[in-house]
XYZ file of C-alpha atoms in Angstrom:
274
model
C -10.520 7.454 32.245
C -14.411 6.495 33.050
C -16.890 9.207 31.873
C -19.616 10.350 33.866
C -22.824 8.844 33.072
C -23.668 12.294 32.781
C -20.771 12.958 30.422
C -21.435 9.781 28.557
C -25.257 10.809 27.688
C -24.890 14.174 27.547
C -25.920 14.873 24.174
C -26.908 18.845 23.106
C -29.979 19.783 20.924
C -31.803 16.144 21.287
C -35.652 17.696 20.824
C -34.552 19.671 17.900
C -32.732 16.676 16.040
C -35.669 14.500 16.825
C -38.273 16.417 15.496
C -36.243 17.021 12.244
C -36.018 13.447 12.019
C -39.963 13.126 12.666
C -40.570 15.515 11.047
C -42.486 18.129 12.723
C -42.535 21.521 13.698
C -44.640 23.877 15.704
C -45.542 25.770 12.397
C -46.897 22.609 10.853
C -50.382 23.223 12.258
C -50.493 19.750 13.448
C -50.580 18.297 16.700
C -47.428 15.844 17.673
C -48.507 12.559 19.100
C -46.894 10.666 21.215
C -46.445 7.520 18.599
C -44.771 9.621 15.941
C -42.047 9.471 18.433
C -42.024 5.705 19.172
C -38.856 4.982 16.173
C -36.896 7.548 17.921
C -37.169 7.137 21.422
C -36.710 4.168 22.504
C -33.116 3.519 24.048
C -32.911 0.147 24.848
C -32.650 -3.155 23.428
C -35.336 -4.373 20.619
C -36.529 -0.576 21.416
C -40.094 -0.385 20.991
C -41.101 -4.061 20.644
C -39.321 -4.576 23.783
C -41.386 -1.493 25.256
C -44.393 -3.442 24.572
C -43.207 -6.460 25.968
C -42.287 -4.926 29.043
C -45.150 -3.343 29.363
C -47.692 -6.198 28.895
C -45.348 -7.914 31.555
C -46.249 -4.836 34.441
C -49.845 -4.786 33.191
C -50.376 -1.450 34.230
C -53.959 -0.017 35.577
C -55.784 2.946 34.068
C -55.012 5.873 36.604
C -52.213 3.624 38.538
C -49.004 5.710 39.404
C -46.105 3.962 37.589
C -42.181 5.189 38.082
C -39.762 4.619 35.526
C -36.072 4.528 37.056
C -34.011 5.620 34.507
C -36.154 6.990 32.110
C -33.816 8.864 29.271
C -36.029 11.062 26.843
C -39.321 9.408 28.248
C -40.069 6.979 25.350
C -41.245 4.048 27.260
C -43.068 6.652 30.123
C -44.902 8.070 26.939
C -46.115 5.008 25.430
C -46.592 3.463 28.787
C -49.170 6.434 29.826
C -50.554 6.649 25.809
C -51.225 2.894 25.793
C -52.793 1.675 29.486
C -54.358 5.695 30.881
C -52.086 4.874 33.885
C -49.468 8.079 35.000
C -45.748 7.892 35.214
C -42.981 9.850 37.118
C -39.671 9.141 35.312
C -36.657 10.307 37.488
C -33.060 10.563 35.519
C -29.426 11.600 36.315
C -28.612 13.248 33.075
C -29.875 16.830 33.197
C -30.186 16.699 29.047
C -32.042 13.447 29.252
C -34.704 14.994 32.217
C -35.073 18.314 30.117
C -35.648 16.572 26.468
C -38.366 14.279 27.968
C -40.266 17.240 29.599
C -40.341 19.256 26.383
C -40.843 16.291 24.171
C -43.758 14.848 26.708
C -45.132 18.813 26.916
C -45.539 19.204 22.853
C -47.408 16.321 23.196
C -49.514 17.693 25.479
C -48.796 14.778 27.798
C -47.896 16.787 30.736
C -50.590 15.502 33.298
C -49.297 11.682 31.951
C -45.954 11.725 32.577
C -42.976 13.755 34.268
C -39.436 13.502 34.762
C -37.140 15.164 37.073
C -33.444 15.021 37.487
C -32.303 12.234 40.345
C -30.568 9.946 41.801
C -31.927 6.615 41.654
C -29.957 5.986 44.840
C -31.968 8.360 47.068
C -35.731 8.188 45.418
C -37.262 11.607 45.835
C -40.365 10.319 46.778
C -42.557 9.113 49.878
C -42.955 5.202 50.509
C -45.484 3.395 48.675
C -46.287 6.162 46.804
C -46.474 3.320 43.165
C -48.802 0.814 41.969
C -45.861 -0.658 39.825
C -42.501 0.396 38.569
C -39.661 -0.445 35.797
C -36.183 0.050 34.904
C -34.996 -0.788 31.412
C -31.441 -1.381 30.659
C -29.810 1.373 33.403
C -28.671 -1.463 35.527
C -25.077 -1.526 33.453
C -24.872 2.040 35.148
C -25.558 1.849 38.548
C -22.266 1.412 40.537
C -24.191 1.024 44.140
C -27.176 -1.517 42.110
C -28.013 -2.463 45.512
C -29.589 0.455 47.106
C -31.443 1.804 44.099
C -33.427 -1.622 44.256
C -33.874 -1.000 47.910
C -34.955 2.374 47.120
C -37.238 1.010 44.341
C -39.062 -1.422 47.073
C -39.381 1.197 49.125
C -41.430 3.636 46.908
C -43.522 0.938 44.994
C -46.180 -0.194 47.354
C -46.298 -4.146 48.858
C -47.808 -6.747 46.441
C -46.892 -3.953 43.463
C -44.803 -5.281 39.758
C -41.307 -4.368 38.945
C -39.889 -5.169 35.595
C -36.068 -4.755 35.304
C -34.178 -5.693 32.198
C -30.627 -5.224 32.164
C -27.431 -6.967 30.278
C -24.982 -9.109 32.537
C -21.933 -10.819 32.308
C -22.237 -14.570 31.005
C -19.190 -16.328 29.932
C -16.042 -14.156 29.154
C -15.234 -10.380 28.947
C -17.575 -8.338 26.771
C -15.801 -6.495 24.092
C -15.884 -2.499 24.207
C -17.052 0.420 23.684
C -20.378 -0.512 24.640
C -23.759 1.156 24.230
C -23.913 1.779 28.078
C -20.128 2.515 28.212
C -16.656 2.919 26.585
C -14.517 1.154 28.691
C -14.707 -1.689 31.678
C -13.821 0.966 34.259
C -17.442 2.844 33.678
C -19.290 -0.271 33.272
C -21.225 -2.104 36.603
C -22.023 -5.863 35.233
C -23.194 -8.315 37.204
C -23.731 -11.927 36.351
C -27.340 -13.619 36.670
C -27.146 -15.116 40.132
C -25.839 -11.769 41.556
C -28.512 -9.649 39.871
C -31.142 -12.031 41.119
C -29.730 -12.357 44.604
C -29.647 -7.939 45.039
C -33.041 -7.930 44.057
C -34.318 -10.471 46.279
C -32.359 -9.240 49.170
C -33.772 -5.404 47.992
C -37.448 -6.835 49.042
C -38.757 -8.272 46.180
C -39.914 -11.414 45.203
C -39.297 -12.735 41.876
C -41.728 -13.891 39.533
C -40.102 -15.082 36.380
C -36.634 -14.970 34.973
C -36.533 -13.909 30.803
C -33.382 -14.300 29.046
C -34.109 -12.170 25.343
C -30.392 -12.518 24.097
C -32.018 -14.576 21.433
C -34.411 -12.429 20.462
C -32.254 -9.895 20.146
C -29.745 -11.117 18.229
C -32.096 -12.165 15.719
C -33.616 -8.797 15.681
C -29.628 -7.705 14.867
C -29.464 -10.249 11.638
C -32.775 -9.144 10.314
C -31.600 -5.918 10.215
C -28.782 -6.763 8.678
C -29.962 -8.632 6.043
C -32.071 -5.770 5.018
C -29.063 -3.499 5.127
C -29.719 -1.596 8.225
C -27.889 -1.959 11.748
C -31.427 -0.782 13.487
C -34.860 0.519 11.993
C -33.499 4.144 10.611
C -35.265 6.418 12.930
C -34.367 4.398 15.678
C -30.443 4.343 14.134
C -30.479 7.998 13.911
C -31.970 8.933 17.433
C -29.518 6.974 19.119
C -26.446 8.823 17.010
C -28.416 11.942 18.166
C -27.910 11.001 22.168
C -25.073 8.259 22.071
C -22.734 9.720 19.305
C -21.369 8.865 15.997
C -19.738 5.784 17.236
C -23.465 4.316 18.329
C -22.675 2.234 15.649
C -19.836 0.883 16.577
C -20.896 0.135 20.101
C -24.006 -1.354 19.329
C -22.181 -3.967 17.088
C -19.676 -4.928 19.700
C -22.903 -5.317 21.967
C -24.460 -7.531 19.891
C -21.193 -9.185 19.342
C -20.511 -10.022 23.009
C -24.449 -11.596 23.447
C -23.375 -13.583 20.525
C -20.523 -14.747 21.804
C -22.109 -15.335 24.866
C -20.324 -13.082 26.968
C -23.092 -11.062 27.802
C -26.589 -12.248 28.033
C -29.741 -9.990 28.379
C -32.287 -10.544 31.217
C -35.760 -9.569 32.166
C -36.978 -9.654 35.641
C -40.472 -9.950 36.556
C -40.844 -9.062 40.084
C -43.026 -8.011 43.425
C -42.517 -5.966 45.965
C -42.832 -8.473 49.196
C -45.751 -7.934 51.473
């Protein structure tokens, strides 16, 4: 049976095991900033390198109002407020993920940067045109009604504003599982290219470029490999803290299935229509 994405993500004690990892505790004496964090929280592919990326793609304002659909532990909603002085308001279906990036974002004293609060990315809790720009990194895989969270996402990012969207989708073949995203077919919600494309034109944006990084990731994959790692450690370790022991496991079938082309990665560069 499909778990929950709730269920699937639902890992206990993520601040704690991340700030062992850091290290750092509130008895150090030191303040925690927000890039001591980067190598562990990060969930998606190429992690933080793809976080910049991304980022450089949205070119976000100082002071602009950014959301972040899908926004796990807040990595890319910290860096993404740290790096440009805009603001972000992350919104997240797993209650552990929502509650981890509000204490995490909090002890770095981040609060008036970025927020998070638990929703449904189907039924955006907030007022039209309320965003300069928006993004949504890898969550697509989980979305089983894709369609009205990008109408949703059109509707709250204001006309003429950037949304970046990265997300795997099927290419040639079944991918094999467990995957990062999920452990079976049943709780996964691929889409090839020319659907993906297609919803998010028909959601009310345009689109400005098309990216394919399945390269870039698999090479990422063999240089770690060659140095004897699967990821960078921290990076390794944070995502056994929130995806399991079996990260592992699913992460090399991932990067099996882009290699055998099953799966290929995108990254959408779009605008809201005007």
């Amino acid at each position: 049976m499909a778990l929950s994405v709730q269920e699937h993500y639902g890992s206990s004690y993520i601040v704690e095991k991340i700030l062992v990892a850091v290290p750092w505790s509130k008895q150090d004496g030191r303040k925690l900033h927000a890039e001591a964090l980067y190598p562990f929280d990060q969930f998606h592919g190429r992690e933080l390198l793809a976080t910049q990326e991304h980022a450089r793609r949205l070119e976000p304002g100082a002071g602009e109002h950014i959301l972040d659909v899908g926004s796990g532990i807040g990595g890319p909603a910290r860096y993404m407020a740290n790096t440009y002085g805009c603001r972000v308001s992350g919104i997240d279906i797993t209650e552990r993920f929502v509650a981890a990036a509000n204490e995490l974002t909090a002890l770095c004293g981040m609060e008036g940067q970025a927020s998070f609060a638990r929703a449904d990315a189907a039924a955006l809790p907030f007022d039209d045109d309320v965003f300069e720009h928006g993004y949504c990194f890898y969550v697509g895989m989980n979305l089983p009604d894709r369609a009205k969270v990008l109408r949703e996402c059109a509707r709250v990012v204001r006309p003429g504003g950037r949304f970046v969207w990265s997300e795997a989708v099927l290419n040639e073949g079944n991918p094999i599982y467990p995957l990062p995203w999920s452990l079976t077919a049943e709780g996964s919600h691929l889409v090839g290219k020319e659907a993906l494309v297609a919803l998010i034109e028909k959601a009310g944006f345009e689109i400005l470029t098309v990216a394919d990084e399945s390269a870039e990731q698999l090479q990422l994959a063999a240089k770690m490999k060659a140095a004897g790692k699967s990821l960078s450690s921290g990076q390794h370790q944070a995502n056994e803290v929130v995806l399991g022991p079996d990260f592992a496991e699913r992460r090399a079938n991932y990067i099996q299935s882009l290699g055998r082309n099953c799966l290929a990665a995108l990254v959408i560069v779009a605008r809201v229509a005007k």
